Amino acid sequence: LQSESFTTTVSLIGDWIARIAAALTLGAFAGILAFTTQEAGHALNGSARRLARLGAHSAQIWFWASLLQTFANPAYVNGVPLVYTLRPDAWWDFLTSTPSGLAWLLSALVAAGCTGVAFLGRTHAPFALAFGTGTLALVFVAVTGSVTVGADHDVATDAAIWLTLAMVPVTALTVGM
């Protein structure tokens, strides 16, 4: 399918911003989990609170870019101008027409949750949960993007298999923290 250049550009830029902001968010959360200690009563120390602020700000960017992608990605995939998906009555139809659109919606919801955790989390536990769900949401975006567009449908299937294998230790480490 061919999409107009504006829709393609918005989708590309939104995708990159969302992924970079998600990487910053999850990196900040990983830093909290791996490199900071808890004070008495399991409270976060000063370094962890600074990383949480970084995670909060980048999670907000991740949220808004992912939300933009719920409009831009389905327009790009379906080969229609972006303005078609901005109509409230058409947004849900376009969103549910592709797996990648739904993955971006999940990414936006997880980013909103990560924002809440970053602002309100006072111990390591919520950051571990947010790290695990954030990682999973990003993998859904990557795998469904390969399924939706391009000739590499088998690569997406292989990625899902590798995801399953990779998520076992990631989940175990997240739960263990």
Short mmCIF file of N, CA and C in Angstrom, two decimals:
data_model
loop_
_atom_site.label_atom_id
_atom_site.label_comp_id
_atom_site.label_asym_id
_atom_site.label_seq_id
_atom_site.Cartn_x
_atom_site.Cartn_y
_atom_site.Cartn_z
N LEU A 1 0.82 -1.18 0.00
CA LEU A 1 0.00 0.00 0.00
C LEU A 1 0.87 1.25 0.00
N GLN A 2 0.39 2.26 -0.67
CA GLN A 2 1.09 3.54 -0.69
C GLN A 2 0.35 4.54 0.18
N SER A 3 1.06 5.20 1.01
CA SER A 3 0.48 6.22 1.88
C SER A 3 1.05 7.56 1.47
N GLU A 4 0.31 8.61 1.72
CA GLU A 4 0.81 9.94 1.37
C GLU A 4 2.03 10.27 2.23
N SER A 5 2.85 11.18 1.76
CA SER A 5 4.12 11.45 2.43
C SER A 5 3.93 12.05 3.82
N PHE A 6 2.93 12.88 4.04
CA PHE A 6 2.71 13.46 5.37
C PHE A 6 2.39 12.36 6.38
N THR A 7 1.49 11.45 6.03
CA THR A 7 1.11 10.36 6.93
C THR A 7 2.32 9.47 7.22
N THR A 8 3.09 9.18 6.18
CA THR A 8 4.29 8.35 6.36
C THR A 8 5.28 9.04 7.29
N THR A 9 5.49 10.33 7.12
CA THR A 9 6.44 11.07 7.96
C THR A 9 5.97 11.13 9.40
N VAL A 10 4.71 11.43 9.63
CA VAL A 10 4.18 11.49 10.99
C VAL A 10 4.29 10.12 11.66
N SER A 11 3.96 9.07 10.92
CA SER A 11 4.05 7.72 11.48
C SER A 11 5.49 7.35 11.82
N LEU A 12 6.41 7.69 10.95
CA LEU A 12 7.82 7.39 11.19
C LEU A 12 8.36 8.15 12.41
N ILE A 13 8.10 9.44 12.46
CA ILE A 13 8.61 10.26 13.57
C ILE A 13 7.95 9.85 14.89
N GLY A 14 6.64 9.62 14.87
CA GLY A 14 5.95 9.18 16.08
C GLY A 14 6.49 7.85 16.59
N ASP A 15 6.76 6.94 15.66
CA ASP A 15 7.31 5.63 16.01
C ASP A 15 8.66 5.79 16.70
N TRP A 16 9.55 6.56 16.12
CA TRP A 16 10.88 6.74 16.69
C TRP A 16 10.83 7.43 18.05
N ILE A 17 10.02 8.46 18.16
CA ILE A 17 9.93 9.18 19.44
C ILE A 17 9.40 8.24 20.53
N ALA A 18 8.36 7.47 20.20
CA ALA A 18 7.79 6.55 21.19
C ALA A 18 8.81 5.52 21.63
N ARG A 19 9.53 4.95 20.68
CA ARG A 19 10.50 3.91 21.03
C ARG A 19 11.68 4.46 21.84
N ILE A 20 12.17 5.63 21.48
CA ILE A 20 13.28 6.23 22.23
C ILE A 20 12.83 6.62 23.63
N ALA A 21 11.64 7.22 23.74
CA ALA A 21 11.13 7.59 25.07
C ALA A 21 10.88 6.35 25.92
N ALA A 22 10.38 5.28 25.31
CA ALA A 22 10.16 4.03 26.04
C ALA A 22 11.49 3.46 26.52
N ALA A 23 12.51 3.52 25.67
CA ALA A 23 13.83 3.03 26.07
C ALA A 23 14.38 3.84 27.24
N LEU A 24 14.19 5.15 27.23
CA LEU A 24 14.64 5.98 28.35
C LEU A 24 13.87 5.64 29.63
N THR A 25 12.56 5.46 29.48
CA THR A 25 11.73 5.12 30.64
C THR A 25 12.18 3.80 31.25
N LEU A 26 12.26 2.78 30.41
CA LEU A 26 12.62 1.45 30.91
C LEU A 26 14.06 1.42 31.39
N GLY A 27 14.93 2.20 30.77
CA GLY A 27 16.31 2.31 31.25
C GLY A 27 16.38 2.93 32.63
N ALA A 28 15.57 3.97 32.85
CA ALA A 28 15.53 4.58 34.18
C ALA A 28 15.00 3.60 35.21
N PHE A 29 13.97 2.84 34.85
CA PHE A 29 13.42 1.85 35.77
C PHE A 29 14.44 0.74 36.05
N ALA A 30 15.15 0.31 35.01
CA ALA A 30 16.19 -0.71 35.21
C ALA A 30 17.29 -0.18 36.11
N GLY A 31 17.63 1.10 35.95
CA GLY A 31 18.62 1.71 36.83
C GLY A 31 18.17 1.73 38.27
N ILE A 32 16.89 2.02 38.49
CA ILE A 32 16.35 2.00 39.85
C ILE A 32 16.47 0.61 40.43
N LEU A 33 16.12 -0.39 39.64
CA LEU A 33 16.11 -1.77 40.14
C LEU A 33 17.50 -2.33 40.35
N ALA A 34 18.43 -2.00 39.46
CA ALA A 34 19.74 -2.64 39.50
C ALA A 34 20.78 -1.87 40.29
N PHE A 35 20.69 -0.55 40.32
CA PHE A 35 21.80 0.23 40.84
C PHE A 35 21.48 1.10 42.04
N THR A 36 20.28 1.01 42.57
CA THR A 36 19.97 1.82 43.76
C THR A 36 19.56 0.90 44.90
N THR A 37 19.72 1.42 46.09
CA THR A 37 19.32 0.67 47.28
C THR A 37 18.10 1.32 47.89
N GLN A 38 17.43 0.56 48.71
CA GLN A 38 16.26 1.09 49.40
C GLN A 38 16.67 1.54 50.79
N GLU A 39 16.06 2.62 51.24
CA GLU A 39 16.32 3.12 52.59
C GLU A 39 15.45 2.35 53.57
N ALA A 40 15.48 2.74 54.80
CA ALA A 40 14.66 2.08 55.82
C ALA A 40 13.19 2.15 55.41
N GLY A 41 12.49 1.06 55.64
CA GLY A 41 11.08 1.00 55.26
C GLY A 41 10.89 0.76 53.77
N HIS A 42 11.93 0.33 53.08
CA HIS A 42 11.90 0.02 51.65
C HIS A 42 11.66 1.25 50.77
N ALA A 43 11.92 2.44 51.26
CA ALA A 43 11.73 3.67 50.48
C ALA A 43 12.88 3.84 49.49
N LEU A 44 12.60 4.51 48.39
CA LEU A 44 13.63 4.79 47.39
C LEU A 44 14.61 5.83 47.93
N ASN A 45 15.88 5.68 47.58
CA ASN A 45 16.87 6.68 48.00
C ASN A 45 16.88 7.84 46.99
N GLY A 46 17.74 8.82 47.21
CA GLY A 46 17.79 10.03 46.37
C GLY A 46 18.09 9.73 44.91
N SER A 47 19.04 8.85 44.66
CA SER A 47 19.38 8.50 43.27
C SER A 47 18.20 7.85 42.57
N ALA A 48 17.50 6.99 43.25
CA ALA A 48 16.34 6.33 42.67
C ALA A 48 15.23 7.33 42.37
N ARG A 49 15.06 8.29 43.24
CA ARG A 49 14.01 9.31 43.00
C ARG A 49 14.35 10.17 41.79
N ARG A 50 15.64 10.46 41.58
CA ARG A 50 16.05 11.22 40.39
C ARG A 50 15.80 10.40 39.13
N LEU A 51 16.12 9.12 39.17
CA LEU A 51 15.84 8.25 38.02
C LEU A 51 14.34 8.13 37.79
N ALA A 52 13.56 8.11 38.86
CA ALA A 52 12.10 8.03 38.71
C ALA A 52 11.56 9.28 38.03
N ARG A 53 12.13 10.45 38.35
CA ARG A 53 11.69 11.69 37.67
C ARG A 53 12.01 11.62 36.18
N LEU A 54 13.21 11.14 35.83
CA LEU A 54 13.57 10.97 34.43
C LEU A 54 12.60 9.99 33.76
N GLY A 55 12.31 8.90 34.44
CA GLY A 55 11.36 7.92 33.91
C GLY A 55 9.97 8.50 33.74
N ALA A 56 9.56 9.36 34.66
CA ALA A 56 8.22 9.98 34.57
C ALA A 56 8.12 10.88 33.35
N HIS A 57 9.14 11.69 33.14
CA HIS A 57 9.09 12.62 32.01
C HIS A 57 9.17 11.88 30.68
N SER A 58 10.04 10.90 30.59
CA SER A 58 10.14 10.15 29.34
C SER A 58 8.90 9.28 29.12
N ALA A 59 8.27 8.80 30.18
CA ALA A 59 7.04 8.01 30.03
C ALA A 59 5.90 8.87 29.50
N GLN A 60 5.88 10.14 29.89
CA GLN A 60 4.86 11.03 29.34
C GLN A 60 5.04 11.23 27.84
N ILE A 61 6.28 11.37 27.41
CA ILE A 61 6.56 11.49 25.97
C ILE A 61 6.18 10.19 25.27
N TRP A 62 6.53 9.06 25.88
CA TRP A 62 6.17 7.75 25.33
C TRP A 62 4.66 7.64 25.18
N PHE A 63 3.91 8.08 26.19
CA PHE A 63 2.45 8.01 26.13
C PHE A 63 1.91 8.82 24.96
N TRP A 64 2.31 10.09 24.85
CA TRP A 64 1.75 10.94 23.80
C TRP A 64 2.17 10.48 22.41
N ALA A 65 3.39 10.01 22.25
CA ALA A 65 3.82 9.51 20.94
C ALA A 65 3.08 8.22 20.59
N SER A 66 2.86 7.35 21.57
CA SER A 66 2.10 6.12 21.32
C SER A 66 0.65 6.43 20.98
N LEU A 67 0.08 7.41 21.67
CA LEU A 67 -1.29 7.82 21.37
C LEU A 67 -1.38 8.37 19.95
N LEU A 68 -0.41 9.18 19.55
CA LEU A 68 -0.35 9.66 18.17
C LEU A 68 -0.31 8.49 17.20
N GLN A 69 0.44 7.46 17.55
CA GLN A 69 0.56 6.29 16.67
C GLN A 69 -0.74 5.52 16.53
N THR A 70 -1.67 5.64 17.48
CA THR A 70 -2.97 4.97 17.32
C THR A 70 -3.76 5.61 16.18
N PHE A 71 -3.39 6.81 15.78
CA PHE A 71 -4.00 7.46 14.63
C PHE A 71 -3.12 7.29 13.38
N ALA A 72 -1.82 7.57 13.53
CA ALA A 72 -0.92 7.61 12.38
C ALA A 72 -0.61 6.23 11.81
N ASN A 73 -0.38 5.24 12.68
CA ASN A 73 -0.02 3.92 12.18
C ASN A 73 -1.13 3.26 11.37
N PRO A 74 -2.38 3.24 11.85
CA PRO A 74 -3.43 2.65 11.02
C PRO A 74 -3.64 3.39 9.70
N ALA A 75 -3.47 4.71 9.70
CA ALA A 75 -3.58 5.47 8.45
C ALA A 75 -2.48 5.04 7.49
N TYR A 76 -1.26 4.91 8.00
CA TYR A 76 -0.13 4.49 7.16
C TYR A 76 -0.35 3.08 6.62
N VAL A 77 -0.72 2.16 7.48
CA VAL A 77 -0.89 0.77 7.08
C VAL A 77 -2.03 0.61 6.07
N ASN A 78 -3.12 1.35 6.27
CA ASN A 78 -4.26 1.25 5.36
C ASN A 78 -4.12 2.13 4.12
N GLY A 79 -3.06 2.94 4.06
CA GLY A 79 -2.82 3.75 2.88
C GLY A 79 -3.79 4.91 2.71
N VAL A 80 -4.24 5.48 3.82
CA VAL A 80 -5.18 6.60 3.75
C VAL A 80 -4.53 7.82 4.41
N PRO A 81 -5.00 9.01 4.07
CA PRO A 81 -4.47 10.21 4.74
C PRO A 81 -4.76 10.18 6.25
N LEU A 82 -3.90 10.80 7.00
CA LEU A 82 -4.02 10.84 8.46
C LEU A 82 -5.35 11.43 8.90
N VAL A 83 -5.84 12.39 8.18
CA VAL A 83 -7.08 13.07 8.56
C VAL A 83 -8.27 12.10 8.63
N TYR A 84 -8.23 11.00 7.89
CA TYR A 84 -9.32 10.02 7.93
C TYR A 84 -9.45 9.39 9.31
N THR A 85 -8.33 9.14 9.98
CA THR A 85 -8.37 8.47 11.28
C THR A 85 -8.64 9.43 12.42
N LEU A 86 -8.63 10.73 12.15
CA LEU A 86 -8.86 11.71 13.21
C LEU A 86 -10.35 11.90 13.51
N ARG A 87 -11.20 11.34 12.70
CA ARG A 87 -12.63 11.41 12.97
C ARG A 87 -12.96 10.40 14.06
N PRO A 88 -13.62 10.81 15.14
CA PRO A 88 -13.91 9.88 16.24
C PRO A 88 -14.69 8.63 15.80
N ASP A 89 -15.60 8.79 14.85
CA ASP A 89 -16.39 7.64 14.42
C ASP A 89 -15.57 6.64 13.61
N ALA A 90 -14.46 7.08 13.02
CA ALA A 90 -13.64 6.18 12.21
C ALA A 90 -12.41 5.67 12.95
N TRP A 91 -12.02 6.35 14.04
CA TRP A 91 -10.77 6.00 14.71
C TRP A 91 -10.76 4.54 15.16
N TRP A 92 -11.80 4.09 15.82
CA TRP A 92 -11.82 2.72 16.34
C TRP A 92 -11.80 1.70 15.21
N ASP A 93 -12.51 1.98 14.12
CA ASP A 93 -12.50 1.06 12.97
C ASP A 93 -11.10 0.93 12.39
N PHE A 94 -10.42 2.06 12.22
CA PHE A 94 -9.06 2.02 11.69
C PHE A 94 -8.11 1.36 12.70
N LEU A 95 -8.29 1.67 13.97
CA LEU A 95 -7.40 1.13 15.01
C LEU A 95 -7.48 -0.39 15.06
N THR A 96 -8.69 -0.92 15.00
CA THR A 96 -8.86 -2.38 15.12
C THR A 96 -8.64 -3.11 13.80
N SER A 97 -8.36 -2.37 12.74
CA SER A 97 -8.15 -3.03 11.45
C SER A 97 -6.76 -3.62 11.33
N THR A 98 -5.84 -3.25 12.21
CA THR A 98 -4.48 -3.78 12.13
C THR A 98 -3.99 -4.17 13.53
N PRO A 99 -3.23 -5.24 13.62
CA PRO A 99 -2.66 -5.61 14.93
C PRO A 99 -1.70 -4.55 15.46
N SER A 100 -1.00 -3.87 14.57
CA SER A 100 -0.04 -2.87 15.05
C SER A 100 -0.75 -1.67 15.67
N GLY A 101 -1.92 -1.33 15.18
CA GLY A 101 -2.68 -0.25 15.79
C GLY A 101 -3.07 -0.57 17.22
N LEU A 102 -3.50 -1.80 17.43
CA LEU A 102 -3.85 -2.23 18.79
C LEU A 102 -2.62 -2.31 19.69
N ALA A 103 -1.50 -2.70 19.11
CA ALA A 103 -0.26 -2.74 19.90
C ALA A 103 0.14 -1.34 20.35
N TRP A 104 -0.08 -0.33 19.48
CA TRP A 104 0.21 1.04 19.89
C TRP A 104 -0.74 1.51 20.98
N LEU A 105 -1.99 1.07 20.93
CA LEU A 105 -2.93 1.42 22.00
C LEU A 105 -2.46 0.80 23.32
N LEU A 106 -2.05 -0.46 23.28
CA LEU A 106 -1.51 -1.10 24.48
C LEU A 106 -0.27 -0.36 24.97
N SER A 107 0.59 0.05 24.05
CA SER A 107 1.79 0.80 24.42
C SER A 107 1.42 2.11 25.12
N ALA A 108 0.40 2.80 24.61
CA ALA A 108 -0.03 4.06 25.24
C ALA A 108 -0.57 3.81 26.65
N LEU A 109 -1.34 2.75 26.81
CA LEU A 109 -1.89 2.44 28.14
C LEU A 109 -0.78 2.08 29.12
N VAL A 110 0.19 1.30 28.67
CA VAL A 110 1.32 0.92 29.54
C VAL A 110 2.16 2.15 29.87
N ALA A 111 2.36 3.02 28.89
CA ALA A 111 3.12 4.25 29.15
C ALA A 111 2.41 5.11 30.19
N ALA A 112 1.09 5.18 30.13
CA ALA A 112 0.33 5.92 31.15
C ALA A 112 0.55 5.29 32.52
N GLY A 113 0.53 3.95 32.57
CA GLY A 113 0.79 3.27 33.84
C GLY A 113 2.20 3.52 34.34
N CYS A 114 3.17 3.52 33.43
CA CYS A 114 4.55 3.79 33.83
C CYS A 114 4.71 5.22 34.35
N THR A 115 3.96 6.15 33.77
CA THR A 115 3.99 7.52 34.27
C THR A 115 3.49 7.57 35.71
N GLY A 116 2.39 6.88 35.97
CA GLY A 116 1.85 6.84 37.32
C GLY A 116 2.81 6.19 38.30
N VAL A 117 3.43 5.10 37.89
CA VAL A 117 4.40 4.43 38.76
C VAL A 117 5.58 5.35 39.05
N ALA A 118 6.07 6.03 38.02
CA ALA A 118 7.24 6.89 38.20
C ALA A 118 6.94 8.04 39.16
N PHE A 119 5.73 8.58 39.12
CA PHE A 119 5.37 9.67 40.01
C PHE A 119 5.01 9.19 41.41
N LEU A 120 4.37 8.02 41.50
CA LEU A 120 3.81 7.59 42.78
C LEU A 120 4.57 6.44 43.45
N GLY A 121 5.41 5.73 42.71
CA GLY A 121 6.12 4.58 43.26
C GLY A 121 7.09 4.99 44.36
N ARG A 122 7.05 4.28 45.48
CA ARG A 122 7.92 4.60 46.62
C ARG A 122 8.85 3.46 46.99
N THR A 123 8.67 2.30 46.35
CA THR A 123 9.53 1.13 46.58
C THR A 123 9.93 0.55 45.23
N HIS A 124 10.78 -0.45 45.24
CA HIS A 124 11.23 -1.08 44.00
C HIS A 124 10.14 -1.90 43.31
N ALA A 125 9.20 -2.44 44.07
CA ALA A 125 8.22 -3.38 43.50
C ALA A 125 7.42 -2.80 42.33
N PRO A 126 6.83 -1.60 42.43
CA PRO A 126 6.06 -1.11 41.29
C PRO A 126 6.94 -0.84 40.06
N PHE A 127 8.20 -0.49 40.28
CA PHE A 127 9.09 -0.26 39.16
C PHE A 127 9.44 -1.57 38.46
N ALA A 128 9.54 -2.65 39.21
CA ALA A 128 9.78 -3.96 38.61
C ALA A 128 8.59 -4.38 37.75
N LEU A 129 7.39 -4.19 38.26
CA LEU A 129 6.19 -4.51 37.49
C LEU A 129 6.09 -3.65 36.24
N ALA A 130 6.36 -2.36 36.36
CA ALA A 130 6.30 -1.46 35.21
C ALA A 130 7.37 -1.81 34.19
N PHE A 131 8.55 -2.20 34.64
CA PHE A 131 9.61 -2.60 33.72
C PHE A 131 9.19 -3.82 32.91
N GLY A 132 8.61 -4.81 33.56
CA GLY A 132 8.18 -6.02 32.86
C GLY A 132 7.06 -5.76 31.87
N THR A 133 6.05 -5.00 32.28
CA THR A 133 4.94 -4.73 31.36
C THR A 133 5.37 -3.79 30.24
N GLY A 134 6.26 -2.86 30.52
CA GLY A 134 6.76 -1.97 29.48
C GLY A 134 7.56 -2.72 28.42
N THR A 135 8.39 -3.65 28.86
CA THR A 135 9.15 -4.47 27.93
C THR A 135 8.23 -5.28 27.04
N LEU A 136 7.24 -5.88 27.63
CA LEU A 136 6.28 -6.68 26.87
C LEU A 136 5.51 -5.82 25.87
N ALA A 137 5.09 -4.64 26.26
CA ALA A 137 4.35 -3.75 25.35
C ALA A 137 5.21 -3.35 24.16
N LEU A 138 6.48 -3.09 24.38
CA LEU A 138 7.36 -2.72 23.27
C LEU A 138 7.58 -3.87 22.32
N VAL A 139 7.66 -5.08 22.84
CA VAL A 139 7.84 -6.23 21.97
C VAL A 139 6.59 -6.45 21.12
N PHE A 140 5.41 -6.23 21.69
CA PHE A 140 4.18 -6.34 20.90
C PHE A 140 4.20 -5.38 19.72
N VAL A 141 4.66 -4.15 19.95
CA VAL A 141 4.74 -3.16 18.87
C VAL A 141 5.70 -3.66 17.78
N ALA A 142 6.85 -4.16 18.19
CA ALA A 142 7.83 -4.62 17.21
C ALA A 142 7.33 -5.83 16.42
N VAL A 143 6.75 -6.79 17.10
CA VAL A 143 6.31 -8.01 16.42
C VAL A 143 5.11 -7.73 15.52
N THR A 144 4.13 -6.98 15.98
CA THR A 144 2.96 -6.73 15.14
C THR A 144 3.29 -5.82 13.97
N GLY A 145 4.26 -4.95 14.13
CA GLY A 145 4.68 -4.13 13.00
C GLY A 145 5.23 -4.98 11.87
N SER A 146 5.95 -6.03 12.20
CA SER A 146 6.48 -6.92 11.17
C SER A 146 5.38 -7.76 10.54
N VAL A 147 4.35 -8.09 11.29
CA VAL A 147 3.24 -8.87 10.75
C VAL A 147 2.40 -8.02 9.81
N THR A 148 2.21 -6.75 10.16
CA THR A 148 1.30 -5.90 9.42
C THR A 148 1.87 -5.43 8.09
N VAL A 149 3.11 -5.01 8.08
CA VAL A 149 3.68 -4.41 6.89
C VAL A 149 4.94 -5.15 6.51
N GLY A 150 5.08 -5.43 5.22
CA GLY A 150 6.31 -5.99 4.71
C GLY A 150 6.21 -7.47 4.40
N ALA A 151 7.27 -7.93 3.79
CA ALA A 151 7.30 -9.33 3.34
C ALA A 151 7.84 -10.26 4.42
N ASP A 152 8.17 -9.74 5.58
CA ASP A 152 8.82 -10.54 6.61
C ASP A 152 7.85 -11.09 7.64
N HIS A 153 6.77 -11.69 7.19
CA HIS A 153 5.79 -12.24 8.13
C HIS A 153 6.39 -13.37 8.95
N ASP A 154 7.26 -14.16 8.35
CA ASP A 154 7.90 -15.25 9.09
C ASP A 154 8.84 -14.72 10.17
N VAL A 155 9.47 -13.59 9.90
CA VAL A 155 10.35 -12.99 10.89
C VAL A 155 9.56 -12.61 12.14
N ALA A 156 8.34 -12.12 11.95
CA ALA A 156 7.50 -11.76 13.10
C ALA A 156 7.14 -12.99 13.92
N THR A 157 6.86 -14.09 13.24
CA THR A 157 6.56 -15.33 13.96
C THR A 157 7.78 -15.79 14.74
N ASP A 158 8.95 -15.73 14.11
CA ASP A 158 10.18 -16.10 14.80
C ASP A 158 10.42 -15.16 16.00
N ALA A 159 10.12 -13.88 15.82
CA ALA A 159 10.31 -12.93 16.91
C ALA A 159 9.40 -13.27 18.09
N ALA A 160 8.19 -13.73 17.80
CA ALA A 160 7.29 -14.12 18.89
C ALA A 160 7.85 -15.31 19.66
N ILE A 161 8.46 -16.23 18.94
CA ILE A 161 9.07 -17.39 19.60
C ILE A 161 10.24 -16.93 20.48
N TRP A 162 11.11 -16.07 19.94
CA TRP A 162 12.24 -15.57 20.71
C TRP A 162 11.77 -14.71 21.87
N LEU A 163 10.67 -13.98 21.67
CA LEU A 163 10.10 -13.20 22.77
C LEU A 163 9.74 -14.10 23.94
N THR A 164 9.09 -15.19 23.63
CA THR A 164 8.70 -16.12 24.69
C THR A 164 9.92 -16.63 25.45
N LEU A 165 10.95 -16.99 24.70
CA LEU A 165 12.17 -17.48 25.34
C LEU A 165 12.87 -16.38 26.15
N ALA A 166 12.85 -15.15 25.65
CA ALA A 166 13.52 -14.05 26.35
C ALA A 166 12.73 -13.57 27.55
N MET A 167 11.41 -13.67 27.49
CA MET A 167 10.59 -13.15 28.58
C MET A 167 10.66 -14.01 29.84
N VAL A 168 11.06 -15.25 29.70
CA VAL A 168 11.16 -16.11 30.89
C VAL A 168 12.20 -15.54 31.86
N PRO A 169 13.46 -15.30 31.43
CA PRO A 169 14.40 -14.73 32.41
C PRO A 169 14.07 -13.29 32.80
N VAL A 170 13.55 -12.49 31.85
CA VAL A 170 13.18 -11.11 32.18
C VAL A 170 12.10 -11.09 33.25
N THR A 171 11.09 -11.93 33.07
CA THR A 171 10.01 -12.00 34.06
C THR A 171 10.54 -12.51 35.39
N ALA A 172 11.40 -13.52 35.34
CA ALA A 172 11.97 -14.05 36.58
C ALA A 172 12.78 -12.99 37.31
N LEU A 173 13.58 -12.22 36.58
CA LEU A 173 14.36 -11.15 37.21
C LEU A 173 13.45 -10.06 37.76
N THR A 174 12.38 -9.74 37.03
CA THR A 174 11.45 -8.71 37.48
C THR A 174 10.76 -9.14 38.76
N VAL A 175 10.30 -10.37 38.80
CA VAL A 175 9.63 -10.90 39.99
C VAL A 175 10.62 -11.01 41.14
N GLY A 176 11.86 -11.41 40.83
CA GLY A 176 12.87 -11.58 41.86
C GLY A 176 13.30 -10.29 42.51
N MET A 177 13.18 -9.18 41.80
CA MET A 177 13.59 -7.90 42.36
C MET A 177 12.53 -7.43 43.31
#
